[in-house]
Amino acid sequence: MLSQVNSAVLQGLEAVPVKVEVDSYSGGMMTRFSIVGLPDNAVKESQERVFAALRINGFQMSKRSIVVNLAPADLRKEGTGLDLPITIGIMSSYDSCAFDREMLNHSMFIGEVGLDGTILPVKGALPIAIKARSMGIRHLFVPKENEREAAVVDKVEVYGIRSLHEVCDFLSGLRPMEPTIVNTREEFLSGQNSFPFDFSEVKGQENVKRAFEVAAAGGHNVILIGSPGCGKSMMAKRLPSILPPLSLHESLETTQIHSIAGKLHRDTSLISQRPFRSPHHTVSDVALVGGGNTFLPGEICLAHNGVLFLDELPEFNRNVLETLRQPLEDRLITVSRARYNFTLPCSFMLVASMNPCPCGYHGDATHQCVCTPGQIQRYMNKISGPLLDRIDMHVEVQAVPFSQLSKMKPGEPSANIRERVIKARRIQEERFKDYKGIYCNAQMTEKMLHEFAEPDSQSLDMLRTAMERMKLSARAYSRILKVARTIADLEGSENVRSPHIAEAIGYRNLDRSDWAEIN
């Protein structure tokens, strides 16, 4: 008897529907099993898992030949999410099975099946739920651990199942089940203002806090340069607490990426805070940009709509760092491999930190640097000029002396800084409302710079002098104008004036070509 079960597999950030067709027929002295339709090894091995689960759960399998076709047959199928639909298909292909055929035809199934019939979690439940809704599927059966992320999608009844017995009894009408309901908006709003770190815990460093406020307001990339222990990592971890809250669309987009990567916690329905990713400096280029034999999003995609923090930047492999150049400009990454070609969003704020020299104490007032100018220059050369040009703001961080550290009161809380950042972002949203895909000053094109950040003659003379003395590139010129536009927005100024340009130039003082001389 032929049976058909709806399922889906992941292709990049999207789900592709798969029709699991099972034909079982009498013939021969033993049960034969074959899967066709370009299954990978994980799918092929489902035979052992499925047969063991059926036997242990008391399903009587007569000696039949079973053929499973995964349509469309020219699409490669990967992962263990097809275990459950294959199992349901085999059971419904037997005449003795009493499944509700009407419900089966309007349902979709995903899940890995354990040997004892337990339904185990899979990756990508959210994009699969989105695909089910677009197909008009009424019921979606997912593992219990994936039910909340899938239930975010409306117009589809999502059932979280723990075991094969549970789903079979429901399809046979023997046991009722209630769909999982998630109040998406309520849960999304409830988690937006709770952060583990706050800028009130940072004593001193007012210039760095100001730089972070400007960066957050305009979405600018930042590099922090300072001696060991001066607070670079501490302040970088607090950056998400002053960023504007995610919109519902951004949250859904971010959650979808983390769902595909298998990074969502069991109790998470929607990610309500901007992600903060901090990969170790031994990370590979594939782990950073994504890919692999079985595709997974990389760190830059997981940081989408959030922050990518690279601590000790010169310690990263230079080839790895160079892969960031195109994503920083385009906010997209195209991962091309022999078996696939995917374009993924990666609009993130890059925050990097580094020591000023190999020993770490160049320019430090309390420690003697033992590095020569040549060693300092070689250390800085580990970061290429083109990459450094793509970082809008270069901020020097000085250590806070103990005498001040022990007496200082708590600093300004993140909530106050965040209010100013949100106010500046609203100005930018209104400014760019007619420009698709532009949401903050850091995303402005050259044409938009001339329209919204054109300096006056006095500011232009100041900028010309700075570029000649500091030997800045044309890209650095654009970065200064973008940062100046953000500073003007924070002040509520309609035009970019010379004080805004002066502060923006101050954030380029640590350019690589001048570092060894100016300190």
Coordinates of C-alpha atoms in Angstrom, one line a residue:
M1 CA 0.0 0.0 0.0
L2 CA 1.3 3.5 -0.9
S3 CA 1.3 6.2 1.7
Q4 CA 2.5 9.8 1.6
V5 CA 3.7 12.0 4.4
N6 CA 4.7 15.7 4.3
S7 CA 8.0 16.9 5.7
A8 CA 10.8 19.4 4.9
V9 CA 14.6 19.7 4.9
L10 CA 16.8 22.8 5.2
Q11 CA 18.5 24.5 2.3
G12 CA 20.5 27.4 3.6
L13 CA 18.2 29.6 5.6
E14 CA 15.1 28.3 4.0
A15 CA 13.1 25.0 4.3
V16 CA 12.2 23.0 1.2
P17 CA 9.2 20.7 1.3
V18 CA 9.8 17.0 0.9
K19 CA 7.1 14.4 0.2
V20 CA 8.0 11.1 1.9
E21 CA 6.4 8.3 -0.2
V22 CA 6.4 4.8 1.2
D23 CA 5.4 1.7 -0.6
S24 CA 5.2 -1.7 1.2
Y25 CA 4.4 -4.9 -0.6
S26 CA 4.6 -8.6 0.1
G27 CA 7.4 -10.5 -1.6
G28 CA 10.3 -12.6 -0.5
M29 CA 11.1 -14.3 2.8
M30 CA 12.4 -11.2 4.6
T31 CA 11.8 -7.6 5.0
R32 CA 13.7 -5.4 2.5
F33 CA 14.2 -1.7 2.9
S34 CA 15.5 0.9 0.5
I35 CA 15.6 4.7 0.4
V36 CA 15.9 6.6 -2.8
G37 CA 15.9 10.4 -3.5
L38 CA 19.5 11.5 -2.8
P39 CA 19.6 10.7 1.0
D40 CA 22.8 11.4 2.9
N41 CA 24.3 8.9 5.4
A42 CA 22.2 10.2 8.3
V43 CA 19.0 9.6 6.3
K44 CA 20.2 6.2 5.1
E45 CA 20.9 5.1 8.6
S46 CA 17.3 5.9 9.6
Q47 CA 16.5 2.3 8.7
E48 CA 18.1 1.0 11.8
R49 CA 16.6 3.6 14.1
V50 CA 13.1 3.3 12.6
F51 CA 12.9 -0.5 12.7
A52 CA 14.2 -0.7 16.3
A53 CA 11.7 1.9 17.4
L54 CA 8.8 0.1 15.7
R55 CA 9.8 -3.2 17.2
I56 CA 10.3 -1.9 20.7
N57 CA 7.0 -0.1 20.6
G58 CA 5.1 -3.2 19.6
F59 CA 4.3 -2.5 16.0
Q60 CA 4.0 -5.8 14.2
M61 CA 5.9 -5.7 10.9
S62 CA 5.1 -8.5 8.5
K63 CA 7.7 -9.7 6.1
R64 CA 7.4 -7.1 3.4
S65 CA 9.6 -5.1 1.0
I66 CA 9.6 -1.4 1.7
V67 CA 10.6 1.4 -0.7
V68 CA 10.9 5.0 0.6
N69 CA 11.1 7.8 -2.0
L70 CA 12.0 11.3 -0.9
A71 CA 10.6 13.7 -3.5
P72 CA 11.8 15.8 -5.2
A73 CA 14.4 13.1 -6.0
D74 CA 17.0 15.5 -7.4
L75 CA 17.3 17.4 -4.1
R76 CA 19.9 16.1 -1.6
K77 CA 18.4 15.3 1.8
E78 CA 20.5 15.8 4.9
G79 CA 19.9 15.4 8.6
T80 CA 17.8 13.2 10.9
G81 CA 14.6 15.2 10.7
L82 CA 13.1 12.8 8.2
D83 CA 13.1 9.9 10.8
L84 CA 9.6 10.6 12.0
P85 CA 7.9 11.1 8.6
I86 CA 9.6 7.9 7.4
T87 CA 8.3 6.0 10.5
I88 CA 4.8 7.4 10.1
G89 CA 4.9 6.6 6.4
I90 CA 5.9 2.9 7.0
M91 CA 3.1 2.5 9.6
S92 CA 0.4 4.1 7.4
S93 CA 1.5 1.9 4.5
Y94 CA 0.3 -1.2 6.4
D95 CA -3.4 -2.0 6.0
S96 CA -3.7 -2.6 9.7
C97 CA -2.9 1.0 10.5
A98 CA -5.9 3.1 11.6
F99 CA -4.5 6.6 11.1
D100 CA -6.9 9.5 10.2
R101 CA -6.0 9.9 6.5
E102 CA -7.6 13.4 6.3
M103 CA -5.4 14.7 9.2
L104 CA -2.3 12.9 7.8
N105 CA -2.8 14.7 4.4
H106 CA -2.9 18.1 6.1
S107 CA 0.0 17.5 8.5
M108 CA 3.8 17.9 8.4
F109 CA 6.2 15.9 10.5
I110 CA 9.9 16.5 11.5
G111 CA 11.9 14.8 14.2
E112 CA 14.7 12.3 15.0
V113 CA 13.5 8.9 16.3
G114 CA 15.5 7.2 19.1
L115 CA 15.7 3.4 19.4
D116 CA 13.1 3.4 22.2
G117 CA 10.7 5.6 20.2
T118 CA 11.6 8.9 21.8
I119 CA 11.3 11.9 19.5
L120 CA 14.6 13.9 19.6
P121 CA 15.1 17.6 18.7
V122 CA 16.2 18.7 15.3
K123 CA 17.6 22.0 13.8
G124 CA 15.5 24.5 11.9
A125 CA 12.0 24.0 13.3
L126 CA 11.2 27.7 12.8
P127 CA 11.9 27.9 9.1
I128 CA 10.1 24.6 8.6
A129 CA 7.1 26.0 10.4
I130 CA 7.2 29.1 8.2
K131 CA 7.3 26.8 5.1
A132 CA 4.4 24.7 6.5
R133 CA 2.3 27.9 6.8
S134 CA 3.1 29.0 3.2
M135 CA 2.0 25.5 2.0
G136 CA -1.3 25.7 3.8
I137 CA -0.4 22.9 6.2
R138 CA -2.8 22.8 9.2
H139 CA -0.9 20.7 11.7
L140 CA 2.8 20.5 12.4
F141 CA 4.3 17.8 14.6
V142 CA 7.8 18.6 16.0
P143 CA 9.8 17.3 18.9
K144 CA 8.8 18.6 22.3
E145 CA 12.1 20.6 22.6
N146 CA 11.3 22.4 19.4
E147 CA 7.7 23.3 20.0
R148 CA 8.1 26.8 21.3
E149 CA 10.2 28.1 18.4
A150 CA 7.8 26.5 15.9
A151 CA 4.7 27.8 17.7
V152 CA 5.9 31.4 17.0
V153 CA 4.4 31.0 13.5
D154 CA 0.6 31.6 13.4
K155 CA -2.1 29.9 11.3
V156 CA -0.4 26.5 12.0
E157 CA -1.3 24.2 14.9
V158 CA 2.0 23.0 16.4
Y159 CA 2.1 19.8 18.5
G160 CA 5.2 19.0 20.6
I161 CA 5.6 15.3 20.9
R162 CA 7.8 13.2 23.2
S163 CA 7.4 9.7 21.8
L164 CA 6.2 7.7 18.8
H165 CA 3.3 6.3 20.9
E166 CA 2.1 9.8 21.6
V167 CA 1.8 10.8 18.0
C168 CA 0.4 7.4 16.8
D169 CA -2.3 7.5 19.4
F170 CA -3.3 11.0 18.4
L171 CA -3.4 10.1 14.7
S172 CA -5.5 7.1 15.5
G173 CA -8.0 9.1 17.6
L174 CA -7.0 7.3 20.9
R175 CA -5.5 10.3 22.7
P176 CA -6.3 14.0 22.4
M177 CA -3.5 16.6 22.2
E178 CA -3.6 20.4 22.6
P179 CA -1.5 22.5 20.2
T180 CA 1.2 24.7 21.7
I181 CA 0.3 28.4 21.9
V182 CA 2.9 31.1 22.3
N183 CA 2.0 34.8 22.9
T184 CA 4.7 36.0 20.6
R185 CA 4.4 39.7 21.2
E186 CA 4.2 39.4 25.0
E187 CA 7.2 37.1 25.3
F188 CA 9.1 39.2 22.8
L189 CA 8.6 42.5 24.8
S190 CA 9.1 40.9 28.2
G191 CA 12.7 40.0 27.5
Q192 CA 13.9 43.2 25.8
N193 CA 15.1 45.1 28.8
S194 CA 16.9 42.5 30.9
F195 CA 20.7 42.4 30.5
P196 CA 23.4 40.6 32.4
F197 CA 25.8 43.5 32.2
D198 CA 25.4 47.3 32.6
F199 CA 27.6 50.3 32.0
S200 CA 26.9 51.5 35.5
E201 CA 29.4 48.9 36.6
V202 CA 32.2 50.6 34.6
K203 CA 34.1 53.2 36.6
G204 CA 35.8 56.0 34.7
Q205 CA 36.5 55.5 30.9
E206 CA 34.1 58.3 30.0
N207 CA 35.7 58.8 26.6
V208 CA 35.2 55.1 25.7
K209 CA 31.6 55.2 26.9
R210 CA 31.0 58.2 24.7
A211 CA 32.6 56.3 21.8
F212 CA 30.3 53.3 22.4
E213 CA 27.3 55.6 22.6
V214 CA 28.2 57.1 19.2
A215 CA 28.8 53.6 17.7
A216 CA 25.5 52.2 19.0
A217 CA 23.6 55.2 17.7
G218 CA 24.9 54.9 14.2
G219 CA 25.7 51.2 14.0
H220 CA 29.4 51.9 13.5
N221 CA 32.3 49.4 13.8
V222 CA 34.8 50.0 16.6
I223 CA 38.3 48.9 17.5
L224 CA 39.6 49.3 21.1
I225 CA 43.4 49.6 21.6
G226 CA 44.8 49.5 25.1
S227 CA 47.0 47.7 27.6
P228 CA 46.0 44.4 29.2
G229 CA 43.4 44.7 31.9
C230 CA 42.3 48.3 31.1
G231 CA 38.7 47.2 30.5
K232 CA 38.3 46.6 26.8
S233 CA 36.5 43.3 27.0
M234 CA 34.4 44.4 30.0
M235 CA 33.0 47.4 28.1
A236 CA 32.5 45.5 24.9
K237 CA 30.3 42.9 26.7
R238 CA 28.0 45.8 27.8
L239 CA 27.4 47.2 24.3
P240 CA 24.2 45.2 23.7
S241 CA 22.7 46.9 26.8
I242 CA 22.7 50.3 25.0
L243 CA 21.8 49.1 21.5
P244 CA 18.2 49.8 20.3
P245 CA 15.8 46.9 20.9
L246 CA 15.1 44.4 18.1
S247 CA 12.1 44.9 16.0
L248 CA 9.7 41.9 15.6
H249 CA 11.0 41.4 12.1
E250 CA 14.6 41.5 13.1
S251 CA 13.9 39.1 16.0
L252 CA 12.2 36.6 13.7
E253 CA 15.1 36.8 11.2
T254 CA 17.7 36.4 14.0
T255 CA 15.8 33.5 15.6
Q256 CA 15.6 31.7 12.2
I257 CA 19.3 31.8 11.8
H258 CA 19.9 30.5 15.3
S259 CA 17.3 27.8 14.8
I260 CA 19.1 26.5 11.7
A261 CA 22.4 26.4 13.7
G262 CA 20.7 24.6 16.6
K263 CA 21.6 27.4 19.0
L264 CA 18.2 28.0 20.5
H265 CA 17.5 27.0 24.1
R266 CA 14.5 24.7 24.8
D267 CA 12.4 27.5 26.5
T268 CA 13.2 30.1 23.8
S269 CA 10.5 31.1 21.4
L270 CA 11.9 34.4 20.0
I271 CA 15.3 36.0 20.5
S272 CA 14.4 39.3 22.1
Q273 CA 17.9 40.7 22.6
R274 CA 20.6 41.5 20.0
P275 CA 23.1 38.6 19.8
F276 CA 26.6 39.0 21.1
R277 CA 29.1 36.6 19.5
S278 CA 32.7 36.3 20.7
P279 CA 34.6 33.6 18.8
H280 CA 38.0 32.5 20.0
H281 CA 41.0 33.7 18.0
T282 CA 41.7 30.1 16.8
V283 CA 38.4 30.2 14.8
S284 CA 38.7 29.0 11.2
D285 CA 37.4 30.9 8.1
V286 CA 34.7 28.3 7.6
A287 CA 33.5 28.6 11.2
L288 CA 33.5 32.4 10.8
V289 CA 31.6 32.8 7.5
G290 CA 29.7 29.5 7.4
G291 CA 29.8 26.4 5.3
G292 CA 31.1 22.9 5.9
N293 CA 30.1 19.5 4.4
T294 CA 26.7 20.0 6.0
F295 CA 25.9 23.7 5.8
L296 CA 25.8 25.7 9.0
P297 CA 25.7 29.5 9.5
G298 CA 29.0 31.0 10.6
E299 CA 29.7 33.4 13.5
I300 CA 29.1 36.5 11.3
C301 CA 25.6 35.2 10.5
L302 CA 24.9 34.3 14.1
A303 CA 25.8 37.9 15.0
H304 CA 23.3 39.3 12.4
N305 CA 21.4 42.3 13.9
G306 CA 23.9 42.2 16.8
V307 CA 27.5 42.4 17.8
L308 CA 30.6 40.4 16.6
F309 CA 33.3 40.8 19.2
L310 CA 36.9 39.8 18.2
D311 CA 39.1 40.0 21.2
E312 CA 42.9 40.2 20.7
L313 CA 42.4 40.9 17.0
P314 CA 46.1 40.4 15.8
E315 CA 46.0 36.9 17.2
F316 CA 43.4 35.8 14.6
N317 CA 44.7 34.2 11.4
R318 CA 45.2 36.9 8.8
N319 CA 43.3 34.9 6.2
V320 CA 40.3 34.6 8.6
L321 CA 40.3 38.4 9.1
E322 CA 40.4 39.1 5.4
T323 CA 37.1 37.2 4.9
L324 CA 35.4 40.0 6.9
R325 CA 36.1 42.6 4.3
Q326 CA 33.3 41.9 1.9
P327 CA 30.6 41.2 4.6
L328 CA 31.5 44.5 6.4
E329 CA 30.7 46.4 3.2
D330 CA 27.8 44.4 1.7
R331 CA 26.2 43.1 5.0
L332 CA 25.7 39.8 3.1
I333 CA 27.9 36.8 2.6
T334 CA 27.7 34.4 -0.3
V335 CA 29.0 30.9 0.7
S336 CA 29.8 28.9 -2.5
R337 CA 30.8 25.3 -2.3
A338 CA 30.7 22.4 -4.7
R339 CA 27.3 21.2 -3.4
Y340 CA 25.6 24.5 -2.6
N341 CA 25.6 28.2 -3.0
F342 CA 23.8 30.3 -0.4
T343 CA 23.6 34.1 0.3
L344 CA 23.1 34.9 3.9
P345 CA 22.4 38.1 5.8
C346 CA 25.2 39.3 8.2
S347 CA 24.5 42.9 9.2
F348 CA 26.5 43.1 12.4
M349 CA 28.5 45.7 14.4
L350 CA 32.1 44.6 14.5
V351 CA 33.8 45.4 17.9
A352 CA 37.5 44.4 18.1
S353 CA 40.1 44.8 20.8
M354 CA 43.8 44.6 20.8
N355 CA 47.0 45.5 22.6
P356 CA 49.1 48.4 21.2
C357 CA 52.2 46.3 20.9
P358 CA 53.5 42.7 21.5
C359 CA 54.3 43.4 25.2
G360 CA 51.0 45.2 25.6
Y361 CA 52.3 48.4 27.2
H362 CA 53.1 50.9 24.4
G363 CA 51.9 54.3 25.5
D364 CA 51.0 53.0 29.0
A365 CA 51.9 55.6 31.8
T366 CA 52.5 52.9 34.5
H367 CA 54.5 50.3 32.6
Q368 CA 57.6 50.4 30.5
C369 CA 57.2 49.2 26.9
V370 CA 60.1 46.9 25.8
C371 CA 59.1 46.9 22.1
T372 CA 61.0 48.6 19.3
P373 CA 59.2 50.8 16.7
G374 CA 59.8 48.1 14.2
Q375 CA 58.2 45.4 16.4
I376 CA 55.2 47.7 17.0
Q377 CA 54.8 48.3 13.3
R378 CA 55.0 44.6 12.5
Y379 CA 52.4 43.8 15.2
M380 CA 50.0 46.4 13.7
N381 CA 50.7 45.1 10.2
K382 CA 49.0 41.8 11.2
I383 CA 45.8 43.8 10.6
S384 CA 45.6 44.9 6.9
G385 CA 45.0 48.5 5.9
P386 CA 41.8 47.7 4.0
L387 CA 40.3 45.9 7.0
L388 CA 41.3 48.7 9.4
D389 CA 39.7 51.2 6.9
R390 CA 36.4 49.4 7.3
I391 CA 36.4 50.0 11.0
D392 CA 34.7 53.4 11.6
M393 CA 36.1 54.3 15.0
H394 CA 39.5 53.7 16.6
V395 CA 39.4 54.2 20.4
E396 CA 42.3 54.3 22.7
V397 CA 41.6 52.9 26.2
Q398 CA 43.7 53.9 29.2
A399 CA 43.8 52.0 32.4
V400 CA 42.0 53.6 35.4
P401 CA 44.5 54.2 38.3
F402 CA 43.7 52.3 41.5
S403 CA 43.4 55.6 43.5
Q404 CA 40.5 56.7 41.3
L405 CA 39.1 53.2 40.8
S406 CA 38.5 52.7 44.5
K407 CA 36.8 56.0 45.1
M408 CA 34.6 56.4 42.0
K409 CA 30.8 56.1 42.2
P410 CA 28.9 53.9 39.8
G411 CA 28.7 55.3 36.3
E412 CA 25.7 56.2 34.2
P413 CA 23.4 53.3 33.8
S414 CA 22.9 51.7 30.4
A415 CA 19.2 52.6 30.4
N416 CA 20.0 56.3 30.2
I417 CA 22.5 55.9 27.4
R418 CA 20.1 53.6 25.6
E419 CA 17.4 56.3 25.6
R420 CA 19.7 58.7 23.8
V421 CA 20.7 56.0 21.3
I422 CA 17.0 55.1 20.5
K423 CA 16.2 58.8 20.0
A424 CA 19.1 59.1 17.5
R425 CA 18.0 55.9 15.7
R426 CA 14.5 57.3 15.3
I427 CA 15.9 60.3 13.6
Q428 CA 17.7 58.0 11.2
E429 CA 14.7 55.9 10.6
E430 CA 12.7 58.9 9.5
R431 CA 15.6 60.1 7.4
F432 CA 16.0 56.8 5.5
K433 CA 12.3 55.8 5.3
D434 CA 12.4 56.1 1.5
Y435 CA 15.6 54.0 1.2
K436 CA 15.1 50.2 1.2
G437 CA 17.5 48.3 3.4
I438 CA 19.0 51.4 5.0
Y439 CA 18.3 51.8 8.8
C440 CA 21.3 53.6 10.3
N441 CA 24.1 56.0 9.4
A442 CA 26.7 53.3 9.0
Q443 CA 24.8 51.9 6.0
M444 CA 24.7 55.1 4.0
T445 CA 26.0 55.1 0.5
E446 CA 28.2 57.7 -1.1
K447 CA 25.3 59.4 -2.7
M448 CA 23.5 59.6 0.6
L449 CA 26.6 61.1 2.3
H450 CA 26.4 64.0 -0.1
E451 CA 22.7 64.4 0.7
F452 CA 22.7 64.0 4.4
A453 CA 26.3 64.6 5.7
E454 CA 27.7 67.3 3.5
P455 CA 30.1 69.4 5.7
D456 CA 30.3 73.2 5.5
S457 CA 33.5 74.9 4.2
Q458 CA 35.1 75.2 7.7
S459 CA 34.5 71.6 8.4
L460 CA 35.8 70.6 5.0
D461 CA 39.0 72.5 5.6
M462 CA 39.4 70.7 8.9
L463 CA 38.8 67.4 7.3
R464 CA 41.2 68.1 4.4
T465 CA 44.0 68.9 6.9
A466 CA 43.4 65.7 8.9
M467 CA 43.5 63.5 5.9
E468 CA 46.7 65.0 4.7
R469 CA 48.5 64.8 8.1
M470 CA 47.2 61.3 9.0
K471 CA 47.4 59.9 5.4
L472 CA 43.8 58.7 5.5
S473 CA 42.2 56.9 2.6
A474 CA 39.0 57.8 0.7
R475 CA 37.2 55.2 2.6
A476 CA 38.3 56.7 5.9
Y477 CA 36.9 60.0 4.6
S478 CA 33.5 58.4 4.2
R479 CA 33.7 56.8 7.6
I480 CA 34.4 60.2 9.3
L481 CA 31.4 61.8 7.6
K482 CA 29.2 58.9 8.7
V483 CA 30.4 59.1 12.4
A484 CA 30.0 62.9 12.3
R485 CA 26.4 62.5 11.1
T486 CA 25.7 60.2 14.0
I487 CA 27.2 62.7 16.5
A488 CA 25.0 65.4 15.0
D489 CA 22.0 63.2 15.5
L490 CA 22.8 62.6 19.1
E491 CA 22.8 66.4 19.6
G492 CA 19.6 66.8 17.6
S493 CA 21.4 68.9 15.0
E494 CA 20.0 69.0 11.5
N495 CA 23.4 69.8 9.9
V496 CA 26.9 68.4 10.3
R497 CA 29.1 71.1 11.9
S498 CA 32.8 71.4 12.6
P499 CA 32.6 70.2 16.3
H500 CA 31.0 67.0 15.0
I501 CA 33.7 66.6 12.4
A502 CA 36.4 67.2 15.0
E503 CA 35.1 64.5 17.3
A504 CA 34.8 62.1 14.4
I505 CA 38.4 62.8 13.3
G506 CA 39.4 62.0 16.9
Y507 CA 38.1 58.5 16.5
R508 CA 40.7 58.0 13.6
N509 CA 43.8 58.9 15.6
L510 CA 44.9 55.3 15.9
D511 CA 45.2 54.6 12.2
R512 CA 47.8 52.0 11.5
S513 CA 50.3 54.2 9.6
D514 CA 50.6 56.7 12.5
W515 CA 50.4 54.5 15.6
A516 CA 54.1 54.0 16.2
E517 CA 54.8 57.8 15.8
I518 CA 52.0 59.4 17.7
N519 CA 52.7 57.5 20.9

